[in-house]
Coordinates of C-alpha atoms in Angstrom, one line a residue:
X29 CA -9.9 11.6 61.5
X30 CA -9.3 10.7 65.4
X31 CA -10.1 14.0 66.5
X32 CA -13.4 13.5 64.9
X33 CA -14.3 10.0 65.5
X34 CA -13.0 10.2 69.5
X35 CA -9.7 8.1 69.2
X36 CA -7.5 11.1 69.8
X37 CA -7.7 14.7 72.1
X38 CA -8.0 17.6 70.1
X39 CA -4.9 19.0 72.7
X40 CA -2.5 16.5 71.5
X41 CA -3.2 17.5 68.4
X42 CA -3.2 21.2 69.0
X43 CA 0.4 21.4 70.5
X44 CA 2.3 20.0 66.9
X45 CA 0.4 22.2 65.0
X46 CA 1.0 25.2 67.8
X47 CA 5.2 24.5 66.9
X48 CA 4.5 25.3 63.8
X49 CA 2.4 28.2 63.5
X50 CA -1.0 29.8 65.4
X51 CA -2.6 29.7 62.5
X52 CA -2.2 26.1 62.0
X53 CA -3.8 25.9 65.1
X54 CA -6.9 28.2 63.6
X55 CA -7.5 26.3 60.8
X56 CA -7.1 23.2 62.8
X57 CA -9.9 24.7 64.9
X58 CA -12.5 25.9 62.1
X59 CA -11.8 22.2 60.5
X60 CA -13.0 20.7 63.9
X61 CA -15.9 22.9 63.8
X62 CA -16.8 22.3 60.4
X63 CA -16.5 18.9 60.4
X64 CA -18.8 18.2 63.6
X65 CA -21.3 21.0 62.6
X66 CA -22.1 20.7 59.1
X67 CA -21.2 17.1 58.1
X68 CA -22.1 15.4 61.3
X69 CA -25.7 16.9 61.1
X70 CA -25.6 16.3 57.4
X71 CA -24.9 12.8 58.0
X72 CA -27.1 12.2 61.0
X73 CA -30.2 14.2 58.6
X74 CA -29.5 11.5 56.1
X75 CA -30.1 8.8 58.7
X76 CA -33.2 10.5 60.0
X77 CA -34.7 10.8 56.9
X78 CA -33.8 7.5 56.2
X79 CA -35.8 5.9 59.3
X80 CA -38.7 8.2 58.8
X81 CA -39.2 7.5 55.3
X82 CA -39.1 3.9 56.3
X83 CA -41.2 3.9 58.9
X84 CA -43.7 5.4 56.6
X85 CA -44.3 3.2 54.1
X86 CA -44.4 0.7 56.6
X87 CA -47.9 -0.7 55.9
X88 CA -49.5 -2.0 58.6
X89 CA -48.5 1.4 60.5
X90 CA -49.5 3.8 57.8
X91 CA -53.3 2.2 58.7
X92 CA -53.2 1.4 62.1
X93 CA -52.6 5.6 62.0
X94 CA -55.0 6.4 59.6
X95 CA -57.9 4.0 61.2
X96 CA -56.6 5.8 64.6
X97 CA -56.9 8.8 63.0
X98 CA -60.0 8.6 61.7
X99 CA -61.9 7.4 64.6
X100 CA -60.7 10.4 66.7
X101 CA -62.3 12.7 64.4
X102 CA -65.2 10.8 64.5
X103 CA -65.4 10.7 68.0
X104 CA -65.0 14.8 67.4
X105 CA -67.9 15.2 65.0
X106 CA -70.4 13.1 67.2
X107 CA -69.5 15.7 70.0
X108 CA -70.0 18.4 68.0
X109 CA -73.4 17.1 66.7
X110 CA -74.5 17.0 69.9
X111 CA -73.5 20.5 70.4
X112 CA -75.2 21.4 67.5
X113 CA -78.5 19.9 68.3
X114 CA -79.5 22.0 70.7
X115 CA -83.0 20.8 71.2
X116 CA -81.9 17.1 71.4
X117 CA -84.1 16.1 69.4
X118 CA -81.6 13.9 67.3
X119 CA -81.4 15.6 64.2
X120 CA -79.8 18.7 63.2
X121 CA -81.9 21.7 61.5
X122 CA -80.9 24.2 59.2
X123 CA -81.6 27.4 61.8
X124 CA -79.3 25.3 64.3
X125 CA -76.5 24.7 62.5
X126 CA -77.3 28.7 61.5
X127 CA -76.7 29.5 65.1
X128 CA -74.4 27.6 65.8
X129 CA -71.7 28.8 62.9
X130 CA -72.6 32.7 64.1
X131 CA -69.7 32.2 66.9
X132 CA -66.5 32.7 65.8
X133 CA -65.2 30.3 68.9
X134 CA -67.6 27.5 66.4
X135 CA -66.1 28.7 63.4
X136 CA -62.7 28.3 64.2
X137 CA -63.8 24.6 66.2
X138 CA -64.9 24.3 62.4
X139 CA -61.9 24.9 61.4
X140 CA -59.8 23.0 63.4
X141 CA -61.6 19.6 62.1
X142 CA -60.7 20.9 58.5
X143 CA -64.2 21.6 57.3
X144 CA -64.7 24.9 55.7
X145 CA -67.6 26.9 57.1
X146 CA -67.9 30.3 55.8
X147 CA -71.7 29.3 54.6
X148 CA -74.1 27.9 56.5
X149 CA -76.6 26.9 53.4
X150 CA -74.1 25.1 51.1
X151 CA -73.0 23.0 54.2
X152 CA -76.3 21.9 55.2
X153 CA -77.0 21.4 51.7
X154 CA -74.0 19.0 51.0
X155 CA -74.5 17.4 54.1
X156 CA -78.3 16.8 54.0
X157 CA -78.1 14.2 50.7
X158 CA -82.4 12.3 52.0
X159 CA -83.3 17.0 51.3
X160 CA -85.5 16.1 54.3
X161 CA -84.5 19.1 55.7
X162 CA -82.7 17.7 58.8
X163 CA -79.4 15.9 59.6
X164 CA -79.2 12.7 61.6
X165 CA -76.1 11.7 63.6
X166 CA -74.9 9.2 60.4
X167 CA -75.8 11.8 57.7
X168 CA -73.8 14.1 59.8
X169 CA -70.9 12.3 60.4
X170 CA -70.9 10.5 57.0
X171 CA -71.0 14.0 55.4
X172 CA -68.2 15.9 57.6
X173 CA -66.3 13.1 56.8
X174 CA -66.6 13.3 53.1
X175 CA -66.7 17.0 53.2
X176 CA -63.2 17.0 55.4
X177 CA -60.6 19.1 54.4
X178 CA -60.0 21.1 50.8
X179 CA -63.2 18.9 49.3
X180 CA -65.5 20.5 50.7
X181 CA -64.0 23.8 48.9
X182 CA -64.1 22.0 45.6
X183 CA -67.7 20.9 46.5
X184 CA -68.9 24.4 47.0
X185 CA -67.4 25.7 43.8
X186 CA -69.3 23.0 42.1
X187 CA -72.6 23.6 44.2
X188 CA -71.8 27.4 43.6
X189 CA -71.4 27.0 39.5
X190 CA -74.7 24.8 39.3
X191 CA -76.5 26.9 41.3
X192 CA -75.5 29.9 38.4
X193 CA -76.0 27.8 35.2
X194 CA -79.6 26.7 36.8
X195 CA -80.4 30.6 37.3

């Protein structure tokens, strides 16, 4: 135990053990080893864990992250609207979003904000909700945001089915 916790030198320890027998000294050795390597980290895991788990059901940080969060990828969709909009006319069409998803570079930028973009159509579609034919900065951004991540899959199997049964 004083080896381990720092009260005592592993070489005073050594040279009793040594009297007796090398190996002695070897097991001594693979116990020191063990001890720091496996439970040490076991132990210091726990405690890790511990604080993280903590610190995530702390409340007040779990929003302060996810308002954080969320107005960074905001701040991301307005600048990719504007990208989009090529003509600046404030409103997004159908043949420029189109052109805009036939880069790869935009696809994966896609992507990257966790909106699936393999089809052009359906996304216009579940982001245009007035059917006016165009989308506005709020439509836009109110859309990505509800189309973010896997629902947006789910949304295009549903669009997908009711576009079959209706044909």
């Amino acid at each position: 135990f004083k080896t381990v916790s720092g009260g005592l030198d592993w070489e005073e320890c050594a040279y009793p053990l040594a009297t007796i027998s090398t190996w002695m000294v070897v097991l001594f050795n693979v116990f020191i080893t063990f001890t720091y390597f496996a439970v040490l980290n076991v132990v210091t895991g726990f405690f890790v864990q511990s604080a993280m788990d903590n610190a995530s059901h702390d409340y007040d940080l779990v929003i302060q992250s996810t308002m954080t969060s969320r107005e960074m990828y905001s701040h991301k969709i307005r600048n990719l609207f504007v990208d989009i909009d090529v003509d600046h006319s404030g409103e997004v069409t159908f043949p420029e979003l189109e052109s805009f998803l036939e880069s790869e570079t935009m696809k994966a930028y896609f992507c990257s904000l966790e909106l699936a973009c393999e089809d052009a159509w359906t996304l216009f579609k579940l982001i245009d909700t007035d059917n006016s034919g165009a989308i506005d900065m709020s439509e836009f951004l109110a859309g990505c945001l509800h189309l973010k991540g896997l629902a947006f899959l789910k949304l295009k199997v549903l669009v997908s089915q009711t576009y079959a049964s209706s044909t």
